[in-house]
Short mmCIF file of C-alpha atoms in Angstrom, two decimals:
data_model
loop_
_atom_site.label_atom_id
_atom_site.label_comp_id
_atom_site.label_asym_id
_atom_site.label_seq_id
_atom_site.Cartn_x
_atom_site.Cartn_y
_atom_site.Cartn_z
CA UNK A 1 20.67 -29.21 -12.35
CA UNK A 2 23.08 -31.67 -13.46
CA UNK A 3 24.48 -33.52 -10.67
CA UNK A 4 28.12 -33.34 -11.76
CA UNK A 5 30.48 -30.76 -10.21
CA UNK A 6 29.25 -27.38 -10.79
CA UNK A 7 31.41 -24.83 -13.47
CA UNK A 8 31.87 -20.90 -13.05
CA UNK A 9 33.32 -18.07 -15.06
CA UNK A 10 36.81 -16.73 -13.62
CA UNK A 11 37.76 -14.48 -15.78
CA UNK A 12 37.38 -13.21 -19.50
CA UNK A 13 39.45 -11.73 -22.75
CA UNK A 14 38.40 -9.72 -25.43
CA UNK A 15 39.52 -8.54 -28.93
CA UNK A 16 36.85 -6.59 -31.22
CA UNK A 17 36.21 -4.40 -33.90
CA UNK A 18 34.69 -2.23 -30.81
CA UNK A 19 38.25 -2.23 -28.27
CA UNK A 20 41.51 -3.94 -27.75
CA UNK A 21 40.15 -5.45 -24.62
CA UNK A 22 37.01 -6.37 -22.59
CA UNK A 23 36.21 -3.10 -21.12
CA UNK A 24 36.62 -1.23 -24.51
CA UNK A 25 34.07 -3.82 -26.35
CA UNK A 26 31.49 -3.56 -23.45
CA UNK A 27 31.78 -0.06 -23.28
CA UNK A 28 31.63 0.59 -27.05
CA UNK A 29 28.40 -1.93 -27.44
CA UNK A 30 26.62 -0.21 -24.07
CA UNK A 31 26.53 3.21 -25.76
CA UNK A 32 25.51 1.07 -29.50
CA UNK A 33 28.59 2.26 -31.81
CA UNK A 34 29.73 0.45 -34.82
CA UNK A 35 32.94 -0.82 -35.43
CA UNK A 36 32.50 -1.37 -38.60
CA UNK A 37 33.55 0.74 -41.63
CA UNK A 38 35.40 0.18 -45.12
CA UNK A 39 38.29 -2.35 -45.55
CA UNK A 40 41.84 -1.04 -45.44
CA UNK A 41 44.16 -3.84 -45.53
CA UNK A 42 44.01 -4.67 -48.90
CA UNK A 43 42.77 -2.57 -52.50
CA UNK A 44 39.08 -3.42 -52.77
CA UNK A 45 38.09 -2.05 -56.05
CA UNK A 46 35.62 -4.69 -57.62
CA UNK A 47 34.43 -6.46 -54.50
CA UNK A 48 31.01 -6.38 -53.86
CA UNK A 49 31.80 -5.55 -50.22
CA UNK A 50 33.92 -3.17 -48.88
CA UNK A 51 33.10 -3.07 -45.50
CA UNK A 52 34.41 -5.49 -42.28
CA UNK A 53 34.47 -4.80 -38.69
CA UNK A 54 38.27 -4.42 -38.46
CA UNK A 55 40.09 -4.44 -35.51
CA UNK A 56 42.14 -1.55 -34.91
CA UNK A 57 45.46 -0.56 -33.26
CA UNK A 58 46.27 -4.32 -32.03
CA UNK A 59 49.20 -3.51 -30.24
CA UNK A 60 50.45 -7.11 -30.97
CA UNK A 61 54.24 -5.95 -28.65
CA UNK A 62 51.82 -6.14 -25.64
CA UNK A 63 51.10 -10.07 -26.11
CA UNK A 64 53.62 -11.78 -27.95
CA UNK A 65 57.06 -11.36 -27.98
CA UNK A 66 59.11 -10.48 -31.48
CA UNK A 67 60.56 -13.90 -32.03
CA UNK A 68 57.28 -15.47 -32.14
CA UNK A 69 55.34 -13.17 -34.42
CA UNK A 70 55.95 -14.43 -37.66
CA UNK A 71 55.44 -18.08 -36.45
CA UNK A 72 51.57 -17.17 -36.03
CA UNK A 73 49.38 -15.48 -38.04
CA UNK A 74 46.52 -12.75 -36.97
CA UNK A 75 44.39 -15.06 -35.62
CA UNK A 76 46.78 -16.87 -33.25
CA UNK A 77 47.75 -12.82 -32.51
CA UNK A 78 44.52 -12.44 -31.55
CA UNK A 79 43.97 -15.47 -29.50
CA UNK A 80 47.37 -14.57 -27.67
CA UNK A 81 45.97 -11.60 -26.46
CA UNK A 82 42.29 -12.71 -25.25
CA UNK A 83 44.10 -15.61 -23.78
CA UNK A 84 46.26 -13.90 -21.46
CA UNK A 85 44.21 -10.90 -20.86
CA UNK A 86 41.76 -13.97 -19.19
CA UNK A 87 44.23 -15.62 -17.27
CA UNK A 88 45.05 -12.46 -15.87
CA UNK A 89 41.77 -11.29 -15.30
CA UNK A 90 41.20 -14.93 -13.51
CA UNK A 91 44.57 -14.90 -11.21
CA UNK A 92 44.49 -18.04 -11.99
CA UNK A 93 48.26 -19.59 -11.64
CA UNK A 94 49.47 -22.44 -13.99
CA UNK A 95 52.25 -24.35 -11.52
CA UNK A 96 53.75 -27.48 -11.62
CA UNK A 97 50.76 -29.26 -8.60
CA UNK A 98 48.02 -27.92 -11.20
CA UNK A 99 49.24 -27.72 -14.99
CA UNK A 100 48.05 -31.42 -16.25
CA UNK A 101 44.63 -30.32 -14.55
CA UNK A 102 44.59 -26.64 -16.81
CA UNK A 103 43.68 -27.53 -20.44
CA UNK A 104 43.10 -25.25 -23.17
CA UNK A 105 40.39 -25.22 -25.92
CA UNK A 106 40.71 -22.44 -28.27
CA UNK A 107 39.58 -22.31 -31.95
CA UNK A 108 39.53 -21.20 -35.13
CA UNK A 109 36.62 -21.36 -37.79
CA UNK A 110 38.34 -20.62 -40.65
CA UNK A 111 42.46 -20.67 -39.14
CA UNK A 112 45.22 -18.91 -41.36
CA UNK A 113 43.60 -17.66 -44.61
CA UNK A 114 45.65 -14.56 -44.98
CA UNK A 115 48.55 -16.33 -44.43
CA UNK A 116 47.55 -18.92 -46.89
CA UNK A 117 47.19 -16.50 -49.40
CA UNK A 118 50.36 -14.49 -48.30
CA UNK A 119 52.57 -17.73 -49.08
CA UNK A 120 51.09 -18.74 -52.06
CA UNK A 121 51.87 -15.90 -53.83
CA UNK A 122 55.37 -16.22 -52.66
CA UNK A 123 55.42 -20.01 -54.22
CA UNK A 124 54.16 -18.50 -57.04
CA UNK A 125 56.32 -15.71 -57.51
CA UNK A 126 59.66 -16.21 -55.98
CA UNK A 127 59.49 -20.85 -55.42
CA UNK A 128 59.04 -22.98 -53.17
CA UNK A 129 62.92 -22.58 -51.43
CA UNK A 130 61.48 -19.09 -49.93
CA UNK A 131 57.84 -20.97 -48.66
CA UNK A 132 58.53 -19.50 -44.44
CA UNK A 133 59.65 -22.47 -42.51
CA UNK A 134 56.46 -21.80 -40.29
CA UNK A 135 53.70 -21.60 -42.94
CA UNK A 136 52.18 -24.71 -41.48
CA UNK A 137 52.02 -24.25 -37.88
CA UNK A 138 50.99 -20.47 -38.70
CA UNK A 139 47.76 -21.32 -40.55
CA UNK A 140 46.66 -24.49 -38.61
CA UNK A 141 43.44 -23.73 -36.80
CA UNK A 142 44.42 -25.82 -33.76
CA UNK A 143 47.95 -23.92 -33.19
CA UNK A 144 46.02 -20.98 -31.34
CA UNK A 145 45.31 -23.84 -28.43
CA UNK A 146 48.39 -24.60 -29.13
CA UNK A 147 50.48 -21.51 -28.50
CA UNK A 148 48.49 -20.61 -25.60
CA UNK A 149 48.80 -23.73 -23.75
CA UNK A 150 53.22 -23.39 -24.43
CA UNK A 151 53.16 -19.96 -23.36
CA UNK A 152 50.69 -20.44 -19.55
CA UNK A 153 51.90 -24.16 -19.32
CA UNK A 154 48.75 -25.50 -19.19
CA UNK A 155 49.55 -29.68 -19.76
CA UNK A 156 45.80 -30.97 -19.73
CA UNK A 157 43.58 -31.57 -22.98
CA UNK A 158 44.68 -28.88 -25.79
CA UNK A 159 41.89 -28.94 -28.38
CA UNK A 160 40.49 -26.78 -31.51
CA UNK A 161 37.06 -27.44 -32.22
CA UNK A 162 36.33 -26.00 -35.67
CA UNK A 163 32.71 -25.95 -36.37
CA UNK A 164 31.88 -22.60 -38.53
CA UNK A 165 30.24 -20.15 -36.66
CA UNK A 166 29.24 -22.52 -33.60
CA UNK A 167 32.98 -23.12 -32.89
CA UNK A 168 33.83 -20.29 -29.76
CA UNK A 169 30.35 -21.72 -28.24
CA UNK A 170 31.08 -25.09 -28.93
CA UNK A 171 34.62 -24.55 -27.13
CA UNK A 172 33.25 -23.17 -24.04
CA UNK A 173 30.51 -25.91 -24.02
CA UNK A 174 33.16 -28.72 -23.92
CA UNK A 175 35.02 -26.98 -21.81
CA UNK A 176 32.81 -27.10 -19.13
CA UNK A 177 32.25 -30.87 -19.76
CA UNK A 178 35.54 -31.39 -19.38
CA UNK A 179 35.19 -29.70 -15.62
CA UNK A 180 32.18 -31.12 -15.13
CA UNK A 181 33.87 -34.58 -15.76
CA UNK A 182 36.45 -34.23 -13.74
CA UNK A 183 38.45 -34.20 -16.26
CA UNK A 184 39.90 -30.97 -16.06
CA UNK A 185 40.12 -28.13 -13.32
CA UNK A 186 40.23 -24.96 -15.39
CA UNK A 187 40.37 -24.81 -19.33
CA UNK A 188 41.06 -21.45 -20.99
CA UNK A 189 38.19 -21.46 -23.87
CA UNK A 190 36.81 -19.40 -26.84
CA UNK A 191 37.25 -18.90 -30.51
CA UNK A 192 39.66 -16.32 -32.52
CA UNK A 193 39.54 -15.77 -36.11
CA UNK A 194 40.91 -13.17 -38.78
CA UNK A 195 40.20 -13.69 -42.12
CA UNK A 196 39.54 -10.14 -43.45
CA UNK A 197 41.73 -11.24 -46.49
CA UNK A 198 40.53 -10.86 -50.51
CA UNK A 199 39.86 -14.63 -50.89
CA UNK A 200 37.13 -14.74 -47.84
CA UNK A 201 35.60 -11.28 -48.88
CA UNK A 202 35.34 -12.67 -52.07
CA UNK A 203 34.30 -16.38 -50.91
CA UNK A 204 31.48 -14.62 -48.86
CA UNK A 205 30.75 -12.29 -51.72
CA UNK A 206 30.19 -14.83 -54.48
CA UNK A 207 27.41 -16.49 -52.03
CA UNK A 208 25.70 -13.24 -51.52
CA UNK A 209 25.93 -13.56 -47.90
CA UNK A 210 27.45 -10.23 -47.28
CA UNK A 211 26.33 -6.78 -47.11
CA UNK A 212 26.96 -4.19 -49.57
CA UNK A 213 25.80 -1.27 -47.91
CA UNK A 214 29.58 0.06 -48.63
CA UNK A 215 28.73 3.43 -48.49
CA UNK A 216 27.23 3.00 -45.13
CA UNK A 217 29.05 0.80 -43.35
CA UNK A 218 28.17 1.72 -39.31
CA UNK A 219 24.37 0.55 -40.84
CA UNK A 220 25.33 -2.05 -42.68
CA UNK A 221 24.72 -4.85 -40.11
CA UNK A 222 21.39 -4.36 -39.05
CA UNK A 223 19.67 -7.71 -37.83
CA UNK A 224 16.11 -8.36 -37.98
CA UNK A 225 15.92 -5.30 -40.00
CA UNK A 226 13.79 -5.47 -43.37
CA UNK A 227 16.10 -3.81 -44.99
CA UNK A 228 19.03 -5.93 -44.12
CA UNK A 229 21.29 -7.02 -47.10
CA UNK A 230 23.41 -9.75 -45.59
CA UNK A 231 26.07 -9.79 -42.68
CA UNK A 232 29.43 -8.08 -42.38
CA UNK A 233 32.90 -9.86 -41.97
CA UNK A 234 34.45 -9.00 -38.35
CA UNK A 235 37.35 -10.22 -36.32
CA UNK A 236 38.78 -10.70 -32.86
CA UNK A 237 38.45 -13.03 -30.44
CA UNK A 238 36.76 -14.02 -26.97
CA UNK A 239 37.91 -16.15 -24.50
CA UNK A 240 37.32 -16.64 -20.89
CA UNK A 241 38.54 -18.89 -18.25
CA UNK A 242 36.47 -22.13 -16.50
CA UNK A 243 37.20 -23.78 -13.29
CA UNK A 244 35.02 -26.09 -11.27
CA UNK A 245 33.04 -24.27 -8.50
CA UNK A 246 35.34 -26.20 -6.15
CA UNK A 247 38.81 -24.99 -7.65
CA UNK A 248 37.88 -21.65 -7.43
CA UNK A 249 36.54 -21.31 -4.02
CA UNK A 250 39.40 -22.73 -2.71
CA UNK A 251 42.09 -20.13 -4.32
CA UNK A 252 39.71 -17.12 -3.60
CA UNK A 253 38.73 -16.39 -6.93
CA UNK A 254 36.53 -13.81 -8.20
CA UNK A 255 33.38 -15.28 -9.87
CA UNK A 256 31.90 -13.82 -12.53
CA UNK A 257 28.80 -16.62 -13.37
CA UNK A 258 28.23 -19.83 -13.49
CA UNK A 259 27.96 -22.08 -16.34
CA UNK A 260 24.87 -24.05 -16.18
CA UNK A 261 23.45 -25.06 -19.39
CA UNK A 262 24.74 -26.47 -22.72
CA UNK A 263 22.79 -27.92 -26.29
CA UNK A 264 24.80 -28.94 -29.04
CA UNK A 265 22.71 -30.61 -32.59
CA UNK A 266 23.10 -30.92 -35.49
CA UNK A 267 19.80 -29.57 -38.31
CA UNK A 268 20.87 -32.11 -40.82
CA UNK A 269 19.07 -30.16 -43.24
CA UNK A 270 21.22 -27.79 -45.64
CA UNK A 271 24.54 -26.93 -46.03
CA UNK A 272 24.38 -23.34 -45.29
CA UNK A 273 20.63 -22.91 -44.43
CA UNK A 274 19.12 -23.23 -41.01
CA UNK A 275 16.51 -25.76 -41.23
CA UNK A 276 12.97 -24.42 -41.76
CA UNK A 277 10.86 -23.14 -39.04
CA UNK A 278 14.04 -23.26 -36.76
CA UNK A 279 13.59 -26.66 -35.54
CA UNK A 280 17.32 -27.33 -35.21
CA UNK A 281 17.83 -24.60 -33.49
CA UNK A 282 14.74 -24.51 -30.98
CA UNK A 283 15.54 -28.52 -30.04
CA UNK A 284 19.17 -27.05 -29.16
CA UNK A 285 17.80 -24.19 -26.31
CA UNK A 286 15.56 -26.91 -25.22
CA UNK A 287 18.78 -28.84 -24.67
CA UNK A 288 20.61 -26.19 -23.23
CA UNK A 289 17.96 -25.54 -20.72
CA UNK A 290 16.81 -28.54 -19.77
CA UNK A 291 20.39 -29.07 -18.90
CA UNK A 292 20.19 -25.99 -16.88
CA UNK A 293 17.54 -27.53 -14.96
CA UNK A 294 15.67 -24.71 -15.64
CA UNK A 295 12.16 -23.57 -17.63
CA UNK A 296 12.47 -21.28 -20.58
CA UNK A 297 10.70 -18.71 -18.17
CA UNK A 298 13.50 -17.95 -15.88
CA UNK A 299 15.74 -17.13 -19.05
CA UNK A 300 16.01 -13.16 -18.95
CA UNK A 301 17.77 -11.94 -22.31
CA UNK A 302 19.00 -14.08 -25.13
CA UNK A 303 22.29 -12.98 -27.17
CA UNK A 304 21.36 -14.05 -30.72
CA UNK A 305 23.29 -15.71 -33.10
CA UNK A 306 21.35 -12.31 -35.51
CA UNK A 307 23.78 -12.28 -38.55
CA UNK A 308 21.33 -9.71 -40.33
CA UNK A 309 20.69 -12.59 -43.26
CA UNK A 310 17.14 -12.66 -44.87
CA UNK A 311 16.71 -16.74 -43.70
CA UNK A 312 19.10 -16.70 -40.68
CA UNK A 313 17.13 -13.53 -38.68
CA UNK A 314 13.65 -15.46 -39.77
CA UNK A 315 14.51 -18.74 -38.90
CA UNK A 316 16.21 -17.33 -35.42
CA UNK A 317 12.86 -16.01 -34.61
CA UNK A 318 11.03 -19.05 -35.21
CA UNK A 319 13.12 -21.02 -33.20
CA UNK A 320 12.56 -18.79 -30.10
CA UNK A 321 9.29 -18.70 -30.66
CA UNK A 322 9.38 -22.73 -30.54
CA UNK A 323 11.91 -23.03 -27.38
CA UNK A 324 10.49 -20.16 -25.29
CA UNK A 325 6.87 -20.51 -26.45
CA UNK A 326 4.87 -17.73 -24.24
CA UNK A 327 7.87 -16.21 -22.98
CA UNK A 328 9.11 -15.56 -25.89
CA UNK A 329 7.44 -12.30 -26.47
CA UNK A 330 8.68 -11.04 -22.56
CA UNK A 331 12.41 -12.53 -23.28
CA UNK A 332 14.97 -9.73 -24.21
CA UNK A 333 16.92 -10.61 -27.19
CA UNK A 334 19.64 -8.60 -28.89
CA UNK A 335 22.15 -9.40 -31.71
CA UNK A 336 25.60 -7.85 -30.69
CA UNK A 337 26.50 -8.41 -34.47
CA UNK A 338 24.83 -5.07 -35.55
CA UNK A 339 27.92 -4.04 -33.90
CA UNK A 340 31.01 -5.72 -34.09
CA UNK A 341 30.37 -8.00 -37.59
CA UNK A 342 30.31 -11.63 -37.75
CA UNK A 343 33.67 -12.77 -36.18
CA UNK A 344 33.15 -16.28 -37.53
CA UNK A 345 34.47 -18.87 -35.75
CA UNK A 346 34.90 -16.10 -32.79
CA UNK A 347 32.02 -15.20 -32.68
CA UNK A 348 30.38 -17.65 -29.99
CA UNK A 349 33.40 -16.69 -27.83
CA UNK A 350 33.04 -13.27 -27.65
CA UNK A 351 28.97 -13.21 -27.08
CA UNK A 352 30.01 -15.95 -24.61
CA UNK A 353 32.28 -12.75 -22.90
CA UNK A 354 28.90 -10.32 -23.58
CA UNK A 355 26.75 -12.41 -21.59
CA UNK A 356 28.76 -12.60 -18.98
CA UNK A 357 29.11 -9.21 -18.87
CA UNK A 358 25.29 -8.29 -18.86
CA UNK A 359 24.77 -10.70 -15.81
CA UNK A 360 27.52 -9.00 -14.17
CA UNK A 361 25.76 -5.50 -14.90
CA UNK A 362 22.34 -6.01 -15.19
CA UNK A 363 22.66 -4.56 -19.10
CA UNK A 364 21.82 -5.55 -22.46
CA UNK A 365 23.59 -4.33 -25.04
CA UNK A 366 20.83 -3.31 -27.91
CA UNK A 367 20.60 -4.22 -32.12
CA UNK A 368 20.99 -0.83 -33.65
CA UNK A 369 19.93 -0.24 -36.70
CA UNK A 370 16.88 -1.66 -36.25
CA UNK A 371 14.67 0.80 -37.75
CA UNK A 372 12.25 -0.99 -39.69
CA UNK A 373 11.79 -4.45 -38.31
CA UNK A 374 10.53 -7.77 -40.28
CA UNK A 375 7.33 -8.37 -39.89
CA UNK A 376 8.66 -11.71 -40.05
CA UNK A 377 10.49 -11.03 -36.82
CA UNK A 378 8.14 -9.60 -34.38
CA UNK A 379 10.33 -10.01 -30.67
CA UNK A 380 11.85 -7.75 -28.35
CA UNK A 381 14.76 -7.22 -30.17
CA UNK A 382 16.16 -4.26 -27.83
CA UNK A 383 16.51 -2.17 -30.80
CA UNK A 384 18.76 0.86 -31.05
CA UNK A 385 19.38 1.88 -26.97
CA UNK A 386 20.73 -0.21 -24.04
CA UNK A 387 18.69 -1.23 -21.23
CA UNK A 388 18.99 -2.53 -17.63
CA UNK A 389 17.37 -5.11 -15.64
CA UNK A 390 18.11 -7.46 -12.92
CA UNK A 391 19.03 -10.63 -14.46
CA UNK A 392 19.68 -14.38 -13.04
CA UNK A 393 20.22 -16.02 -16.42
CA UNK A 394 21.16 -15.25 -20.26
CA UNK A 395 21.47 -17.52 -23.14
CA UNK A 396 23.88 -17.40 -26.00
CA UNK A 397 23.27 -18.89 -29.32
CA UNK A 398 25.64 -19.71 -32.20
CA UNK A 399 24.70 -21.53 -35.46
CA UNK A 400 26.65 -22.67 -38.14
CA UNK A 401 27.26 -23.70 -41.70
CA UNK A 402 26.35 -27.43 -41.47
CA UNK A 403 23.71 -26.77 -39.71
CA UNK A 404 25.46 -27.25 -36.16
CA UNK A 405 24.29 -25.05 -33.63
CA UNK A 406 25.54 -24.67 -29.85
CA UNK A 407 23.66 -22.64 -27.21
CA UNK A 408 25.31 -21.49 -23.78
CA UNK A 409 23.49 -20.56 -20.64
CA UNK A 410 24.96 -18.49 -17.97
CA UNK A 411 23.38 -17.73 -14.33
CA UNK A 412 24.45 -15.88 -11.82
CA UNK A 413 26.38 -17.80 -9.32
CA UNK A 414 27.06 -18.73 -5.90
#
C-alpha cells in the first residue's frame, strides 16, 4: 500500500445514454437495457452508421443557467451537470479556508466538435463578422475544468487531460496523485464528451470502427461477441469527487470506496491498435495493482475497456489473461459498453462511477448481447444477466488511441 496519504470516493455524477443521473444509469445497466438506438440530431442518409447511444431529455435549465448556455457547448453541458450532481452527492463545501486546496480535473477526448462544425458553416455561409464571440472557449477541451472550477470556486490545480479513450481514467488517476501528494484535498474528476455530430460519425465510419447493425441498434454493441461489427458512438459524462481519507473523516463524509491503485503506459506500438498479445495493457494492471499493494487474486470483477472491436475485445482478453494469470478464469469481467456506447473521452469516467457503484452493491452489471462468444475470448464475461457477490475490490480499464492505457482500482474502504 503506498505509504502516502490514503484517497476515497465522496461522491459521484452521472450523464448516460441509460439516465440523466447516477441512479438512472445504474438502474438501467442492473436490469441490461440499451440506450442505444438510431441517430436523431442530424439527417443520416448515407452514413454507414446510424446508430449512437444518445442521451436523452438533458434538462440542461437544471445545471446551467441561460446566460451561460451558449458560451459552452454539449460537452461542457454535460460536464456541468455530472459535476454538480457530485459535489452534491459529496456535501462537500468549497469556502474561502479550503478553495486553493479543491482542484478540478475534468476532460474532454475529443472537446467541441459539433460546435466546430456549427461555426464553420456560419463562416462559410454568412462571414466571419457573425463567428459567436465564444466559439473558442466553447470548443476547448480544457473549458469543462474550467467552468466547473468558476461555478464551485474550487482555486487549486484546474486541468484537462486529453488522452482518447484513457482520458476520464487518466483524470481520476491524477487526481488522486494530486491527494496523495498533498497537493490537493479534494479534486472533482472525470471525463465528458459529445460528439454525436456528422463529421465524427463519419470520421469513425471511414475507419470502419463502428457498427452498422443500424437496423438493430439495442444489439449493436455486443463485446466479445463473434458477431460484433465494431463499437457504437455514446455520450455523457462521469465524474466523481476525491478527498484524502483525512479530509473526509474530519467533515463527516459519506464514503463510498477508496482509491487504491493506479497504472498508466504507454504500448508504443500502433496508432490505433492495441499492441499484440495485450502486453501494454497487461504491464498497466500489473501497475495498477502492484500499486494497490495487492495480488491479482484479491481483484473481484474487472470493468473492461470491451468496445466490441474485432482486435480491441481479443487483445483485452489476452491482456487479462497475462495480468491475472490463474485468476483470470475466476475474475468477473463485464463491458458496460454493450450498453451505453463508447462515450470516448468519458468513458473512463463513467465506468470509474460503475465500479464504484458495484462495490457499493455487491453487483455487476452484465455484457448483453453476448450470445455467441469468441472463441478467441474465452472469460467470464457476465454475459446477458446481472449478478451479485460480495466484493472488496474492482478494476477499471480504459485504453486509447496511441496506445495509452490507464487502469483504476477501487476497494472498499475504511
Amino acid at each position: 500500500m503506498n505509504s502516502k496519504r490514503r484517497v476515497v470516493v465522496t461522491g459521484l455524477g452521472a450523464v448516460s445514454p441509460l439516465g440523466l443521473n447516477v441512479q438512472e444509469t445504474w438502474k438501467g445497466l442492473l436490469e441490461g437495457r440499451s440506450g442505444i438506438g438510431a441517430v436523431t440530431r442530424f439527417d443520416i442518409k448515407g452514413y454507414p452508421s446510424q446508430i449512437a447511444g444518445e442521451v436523452k431529455n438533458f434538462q440542461l435549465d437544471q445545471w446551467v443557467a441561460k446566460k451561460e448556455q451558449k458560451k459552452m457547448d454539449t460537452f461542457i453541458h454535460y460536464a456541468m451537470a455530472a459535476g454538480k450532481m457530485a459535489m452534491a452527492d459529496s456535501g462537500l463545501t468549497v469556502n474561502e479556508e479550503n478553495a486553493d486546496r479543491v482542484g478540478v480535473i475534468v476532460s474532454a477526448g475529443i472537446g467541441g466538435l459539433p460546435g466546430i462544425e456549427e461555426q464553420h458553416s456560419i463562416i462559410l455561409n454568412r462571414g466571419p463578422t457573425r463567428v459567436s464571440p465564444f466559439f473558442i472557449p466553447m470548443v476547448i477541451p480544457n473549458l469543462a475544468a474550467g467552468h466547473l472550477g468558476i461555478e464551485i470556486g474550487a482555486r487549486g490545480p484546474n486541468l484537462c487531460i486529453t488522452t482518447a479513450c484513457s482520458t476520464g481514467a487518466h483524470s481520476i488517476g491524477e487526481a488522486m496523485r494530486y491527494i496523495r501528494d498533498d497537493i490537493c484535498d479534494a479534486v472533482v474528476a472525470g471525463g465528458s464528451e459529445s460528439v454525436i455530430c456528422p463529421l465524427a460519425l463519419g470520421g469513425f465510419a471511414s475507419m470502419r470502427a463502428l457498427s452498422t447493425r443500424n437496423s438493430e441498434p439495442t444489439r449493436a454493441s455486443r463485446p466479445f461477441d463473434k458477431d460484433r461489427d465494431g463499437f457504437v458512438l455514446g455520450e455523457g459524462g462521469g465524474i466523481m469527487v476525491l478527498e484524502s481519507l483525512e479530509t473526509a473523516q474530519k467533515r463527516g463524509a459519506r464514503i463510498y470506496c477508496e482509491i487504491v491503485g493506479y497504472g498508466l503506459n504507454c504500448d508504443a506500438y500502433h496508432m490505433t491498435n492495441p499492441s499484440e498479445g495485450g502486453t501494454g495493457a497487461a504491464k498497466c494492471m500489473a501497475m495498477a495493482i502492484k500499486d494497490a499493494g495487492m495480488n491479482p487474486e484479491q481483484i473481484d470483477y474487472v470493468n473492461a475497456h470491451g468496445t466490441s472491436t474485432g482486435a480491441g475485445d481479443v487483445a483485452e482478453t489476452l491482456a487479462l489473461k497475462l495480468a491475472f494469470k490463474d485468476a483470470a478464469k475466476k475474475i468477473w469481467i463485464s463491458s458496460t459498453k454493450s450498453m451505453t456506447g463508447h462515450l470516448l473521452g468519458a468513458a473512463g469516467g463513467l465506468e470509474a462511477v460503475i465500479s464504484v457503484l458495484s462495490l457499493r452493491d455487491n453487483a455487476v452489471p452484465p455484457t448483453i448481447n453476448l450470445e455467441n462468444p469468441d472463441a478467441q475470448c474465452d472469460l467470464d464475461y457476465v454475459p446477458n444477466t446481472a449478478r451479485e457477490k460480495r466484493m472488496t475490490a474492482v478494476l477499471s480499464n480504459s485504453f486509447g488511441f496511441g496506445g495509452t492505457n490507464a487502469t483504476l482500482i477501487f476497494k472498499r474502504g475504511p
